[in-house]
CSV table of C-alpha atoms in Angstrom, one decimal:
chain,number,residue,atom,x,y,z
Y,1,SER,CA,-115.7,7.9,-49.7
Y,2,GLU,CA,-116.4,8.0,-45.7
Y,3,PRO,CA,-115.6,10.7,-43.4
Y,4,PRO,CA,-112.8,9.8,-41.0
Y,5,SER,CA,-114.1,8.1,-37.6
Y,6,PRO,CA,-113.7,10.5,-34.9
Y,7,GLN,CA,-111.2,9.5,-32.2
Y,8,GLY,CA,-111.1,10.8,-28.9
Y,9,PRO,CA,-108.2,12.9,-27.5
Y,10,PRO,CA,-105.2,11.0,-26.1
Y,11,PRO,CA,-105.3,10.3,-22.4
Y,12,LEU,CA,-104.4,12.5,-19.9
Y,13,PHE,CA,-101.9,10.1,-18.4
Y,14,PRO,CA,-101.0,6.8,-20.4
Y,15,SER,CA,-99.8,4.1,-18.4
Y,16,ARG,CA,-97.5,3.1,-21.0
Y,17,ALA,CA,-96.2,5.4,-23.7
Y,18,SER,CA,-94.7,3.5,-26.6
Y,19,VAL,CA,-91.4,4.7,-28.8
Y,20,ALA,CA,-90.3,2.8,-32.0
Y,21,MET,CA,-87.5,0.9,-31.7
Y,22,SER,CA,-86.1,-1.8,-33.4
Y,23,ASP,CA,-85.0,-5.1,-32.4
Y,24,ASN,CA,-81.0,-4.7,-32.6
Y,25,GLY,CA,-80.7,-0.8,-31.7
Y,26,GLY,CA,-82.2,1.1,-34.3
Y,27,GLY,CA,-81.1,2.8,-37.7
Y,28,GLU,CA,-82.2,2.0,-41.1
Y,29,GLY,CA,-82.5,-1.2,-42.4
Y,30,SER,CA,-81.4,-2.8,-39.2
Y,31,GLY,CA,-84.3,-5.2,-39.0
Y,32,SER,CA,-88.1,-5.0,-38.5
Y,33,ASN,CA,-89.3,-2.4,-36.0
Y,34,ARG,CA,-91.4,-3.0,-33.2
Y,35,ALA,CA,-93.2,-0.7,-30.5
Y,36,VAL,CA,-91.3,-1.1,-27.1
Y,37,ALA,CA,-92.6,0.7,-24.0
Y,38,VAL,CA,-90.8,3.6,-22.5
Y,39,ASP,CA,-90.4,1.5,-19.3
Y,40,ASP,CA,-88.9,-1.5,-21.3
Y,41,ALA,CA,-86.5,0.9,-22.9
Y,42,LEU,CA,-85.6,2.5,-19.7
Y,43,GLU,CA,-85.0,-1.2,-18.1
Y,44,ARG,CA,-82.8,-2.1,-21.3
Y,45,VAL,CA,-80.7,0.7,-20.6
Y,46,GLY,CA,-80.6,0.8,-17.0
Y,47,PHE,CA,-79.6,3.1,-14.0
Y,48,GLY,CA,-76.5,5.0,-15.2
Y,49,PHE,CA,-74.8,8.2,-15.1
Y,50,GLY,CA,-77.7,10.2,-16.3
Y,51,GLN,CA,-80.0,9.3,-13.9
Y,52,TYR,CA,-77.1,10.0,-11.2
Y,53,LEU,CA,-76.6,13.3,-12.8
Y,54,ILE,CA,-80.5,14.5,-12.8
Y,55,LEU,CA,-80.7,13.1,-9.1
Y,56,ALA,CA,-77.6,15.4,-7.8
Y,57,ASN,CA,-79.2,18.4,-9.9
Y,58,MET,CA,-82.4,17.8,-8.2
Y,59,GLY,CA,-80.6,17.4,-4.8
Y,60,VAL,CA,-78.8,20.6,-5.1
Y,61,SER,CA,-81.5,22.6,-6.0
Y,62,LEU,CA,-83.7,21.1,-3.4
Y,63,PHE,CA,-81.2,22.0,-0.9
Y,64,GLY,CA,-80.9,25.4,-2.0
Y,65,GLU,CA,-84.7,25.7,-1.4
Y,66,GLY,CA,-84.4,24.2,1.8
Y,67,MET,CA,-82.2,26.8,2.9
Y,68,GLN,CA,-84.5,29.5,1.6
Y,69,LEU,CA,-87.0,28.1,3.7
Y,70,VAL,CA,-85.1,28.5,6.8
Y,71,VAL,CA,-83.1,31.8,6.4
Y,72,VAL,CA,-86.0,33.9,7.7
Y,73,TYR,CA,-86.2,32.2,10.8
Y,74,TYR,CA,-82.4,33.1,11.6
Y,75,LEU,CA,-82.8,36.9,10.3
Y,76,GLY,CA,-85.8,38.0,12.5
Y,77,GLU,CA,-83.7,40.1,14.8
Y,78,THR,CA,-81.9,41.5,11.4
Y,79,LEU,CA,-85.3,42.5,9.8
Y,80,HIS,CA,-86.5,44.3,12.9
Y,81,GLN,CA,-83.0,46.3,12.8
Y,82,ASP,CA,-82.3,46.9,9.1
Y,83,LEU,CA,-85.8,46.9,7.9
Y,84,ALA,CA,-87.7,48.1,11.0
Y,85,CYS,CA,-90.1,45.3,10.3
Y,86,SER,CA,-92.8,44.6,13.2
Y,87,ASP,CA,-93.4,41.3,14.9
Y,88,PHE,CA,-96.5,41.1,12.4
Y,89,LEU,CA,-94.5,41.7,9.3
Y,90,VAL,CA,-91.6,39.2,10.4
Y,91,ALA,CA,-94.2,36.7,10.6
Y,92,TRP,CA,-96.1,37.3,7.1
Y,93,VAL,CA,-92.7,37.2,5.4
Y,94,ASP,CA,-92.1,33.6,6.7
Y,95,THR,CA,-95.5,32.8,6.0
Y,96,ALA,CA,-95.3,34.4,2.3
Y,97,ILE,CA,-92.7,31.9,1.2
Y,98,LEU,CA,-94.9,29.0,2.3
Y,99,ALA,CA,-98.0,30.6,0.6
Y,100,GLY,CA,-96.0,30.9,-2.4
Y,101,LEU,CA,-94.8,27.1,-2.4
Y,102,GLY,CA,-98.6,26.5,-2.2
Y,103,VAL,CA,-99.4,28.3,-5.4
Y,104,GLY,CA,-96.0,27.3,-7.2
Y,105,CYS,CA,-96.7,23.5,-6.3
Y,106,PHE,CA,-100.2,24.2,-8.2
Y,107,ILE,CA,-99.1,25.9,-11.1
Y,108,GLY,CA,-95.9,23.7,-11.7
Y,109,GLY,CA,-97.4,20.8,-12.3
Y,110,SER,CA,-99.5,22.3,-15.0
Y,111,CYS,CA,-96.7,24.1,-16.5
Y,112,SER,CA,-94.5,21.2,-16.7
Y,113,ASP,CA,-97.1,19.1,-18.6
Y,114,ILE,CA,-98.1,22.0,-20.7
Y,115,PHE,CA,-94.3,23.3,-21.7
Y,116,GLY,CA,-92.0,20.1,-20.6
Y,117,ARG,CA,-90.2,19.1,-17.6
Y,118,LYS,CA,-86.8,20.4,-18.2
Y,119,PRO,CA,-88.0,24.2,-19.3
Y,120,THR,CA,-90.0,24.3,-16.4
Y,121,LEU,CA,-87.0,23.6,-14.0
Y,122,GLN,CA,-85.1,25.9,-16.0
Y,123,VAL,CA,-87.3,28.9,-15.5
Y,124,ALA,CA,-88.2,28.2,-11.9
Y,125,ASN,CA,-84.6,27.8,-10.9
Y,126,LEU,CA,-83.5,30.9,-12.7
Y,127,PHE,CA,-86.0,33.0,-11.4
Y,128,ALA,CA,-85.9,31.3,-7.9
Y,129,ALA,CA,-82.2,32.3,-7.9
Y,130,ILE,CA,-82.6,35.8,-9.0
Y,131,LEU,CA,-85.4,36.4,-6.5
Y,132,GLY,CA,-83.3,34.7,-3.9
Y,133,VAL,CA,-80.4,37.2,-4.4
Y,134,ALA,CA,-83.1,40.3,-4.7
Y,135,SER,CA,-84.5,39.3,-1.4
Y,136,ALA,CA,-80.8,40.6,0.1
Y,137,PHE,CA,-81.4,43.9,-1.2
Y,138,VAL,CA,-85.1,44.9,-0.9
Y,139,PRO,CA,-85.6,48.5,0.7
Y,140,SER,CA,-88.6,47.8,2.9
Y,141,CYS,CA,-90.5,44.7,4.8
Y,142,TRP,CA,-93.4,45.0,2.3
Y,143,VAL,CA,-90.9,44.3,-0.6
Y,144,LEU,CA,-89.2,41.6,1.1
Y,145,LEU,CA,-92.9,39.9,1.5
Y,146,VAL,CA,-93.9,40.3,-2.0
Y,147,VAL,CA,-90.3,39.0,-3.4
Y,148,ARG,CA,-90.4,36.1,-0.9
Y,149,PHE,CA,-93.9,35.2,-2.0
Y,150,PHE,CA,-92.9,34.9,-5.5
Y,151,LEU,CA,-89.7,33.2,-4.6
Y,152,GLY,CA,-92.0,30.7,-2.9
Y,153,THR,CA,-93.9,30.2,-6.0
Y,154,PHE,CA,-90.8,29.7,-8.2
Y,155,MET,CA,-89.7,27.2,-5.7
Y,156,GLY,CA,-93.0,25.3,-5.5
Y,157,ALA,CA,-93.1,25.3,-9.1
Y,158,PHE,CA,-89.9,23.4,-9.4
Y,159,ILE,CA,-90.9,20.6,-7.0
Y,160,PRO,CA,-93.4,18.4,-9.1
Y,161,ALA,CA,-91.5,19.1,-12.1
Y,162,SER,CA,-88.5,17.6,-10.7
Y,163,ILE,CA,-90.4,14.4,-9.0
Y,164,ALA,CA,-92.1,13.9,-12.4
Y,165,LEU,CA,-88.8,14.0,-14.2
Y,166,VAL,CA,-86.8,11.8,-11.9
Y,167,LEU,CA,-89.3,9.2,-11.8
Y,168,GLU,CA,-90.2,9.3,-15.8
Y,169,THR,CA,-86.4,8.5,-16.5
Y,170,THR,CA,-85.6,6.2,-14.0
Y,171,PRO,CA,-86.2,2.3,-14.6
Y,172,VAL,CA,-89.3,0.9,-12.7
Y,173,ALA,CA,-86.8,-1.1,-10.6
Y,174,TYR,CA,-85.2,1.8,-9.2
Y,175,ARG,CA,-88.2,4.4,-8.7
Y,176,ASP,CA,-88.9,3.8,-5.3
Y,177,THR,CA,-85.1,4.5,-4.2
Y,178,ALA,CA,-85.2,7.7,-6.8
Y,179,ALA,CA,-88.2,8.9,-5.1
Y,180,ILE,CA,-86.8,8.7,-1.7
Y,181,ALA,CA,-83.7,10.0,-2.8
Y,182,ILE,CA,-85.4,13.5,-3.8
């Protein structure tokens, strides 16, 4: 007997993944099965309630993240009074969330490829919510700096996973509109 021929690893970014789908909708004994590209299946299903729900979820989450980005700008005087932060530390608190966004975007894309889009989004949103609330109760400016960095990291992890989820579940004809919507 011959050894099995070595196959290379699957492509990292296949252009058209296939799923088994029958000609008349599936089920046993329903006819011959044929391979249908995911894009073709999405075209058959069309743009519907599920896509609107995903877009609404992403929009609300991204709106909340945007509010987290601007809140420190308006709290500068409060940080000076309540936490005795210097101008230097107030600037770094604002910078920490942006640095965290950069780290999170880098990590979030890999996590969504490894663990899946939905788990990545759930974990990122959960920890961003926890850290957003925790930042209101920090005892010092240095702790706020660290909390805001990790908040930015989880906010950044949300971005590539959400964009990928929306675009992967939207029919080709609507992808440009969906991408602009998020």
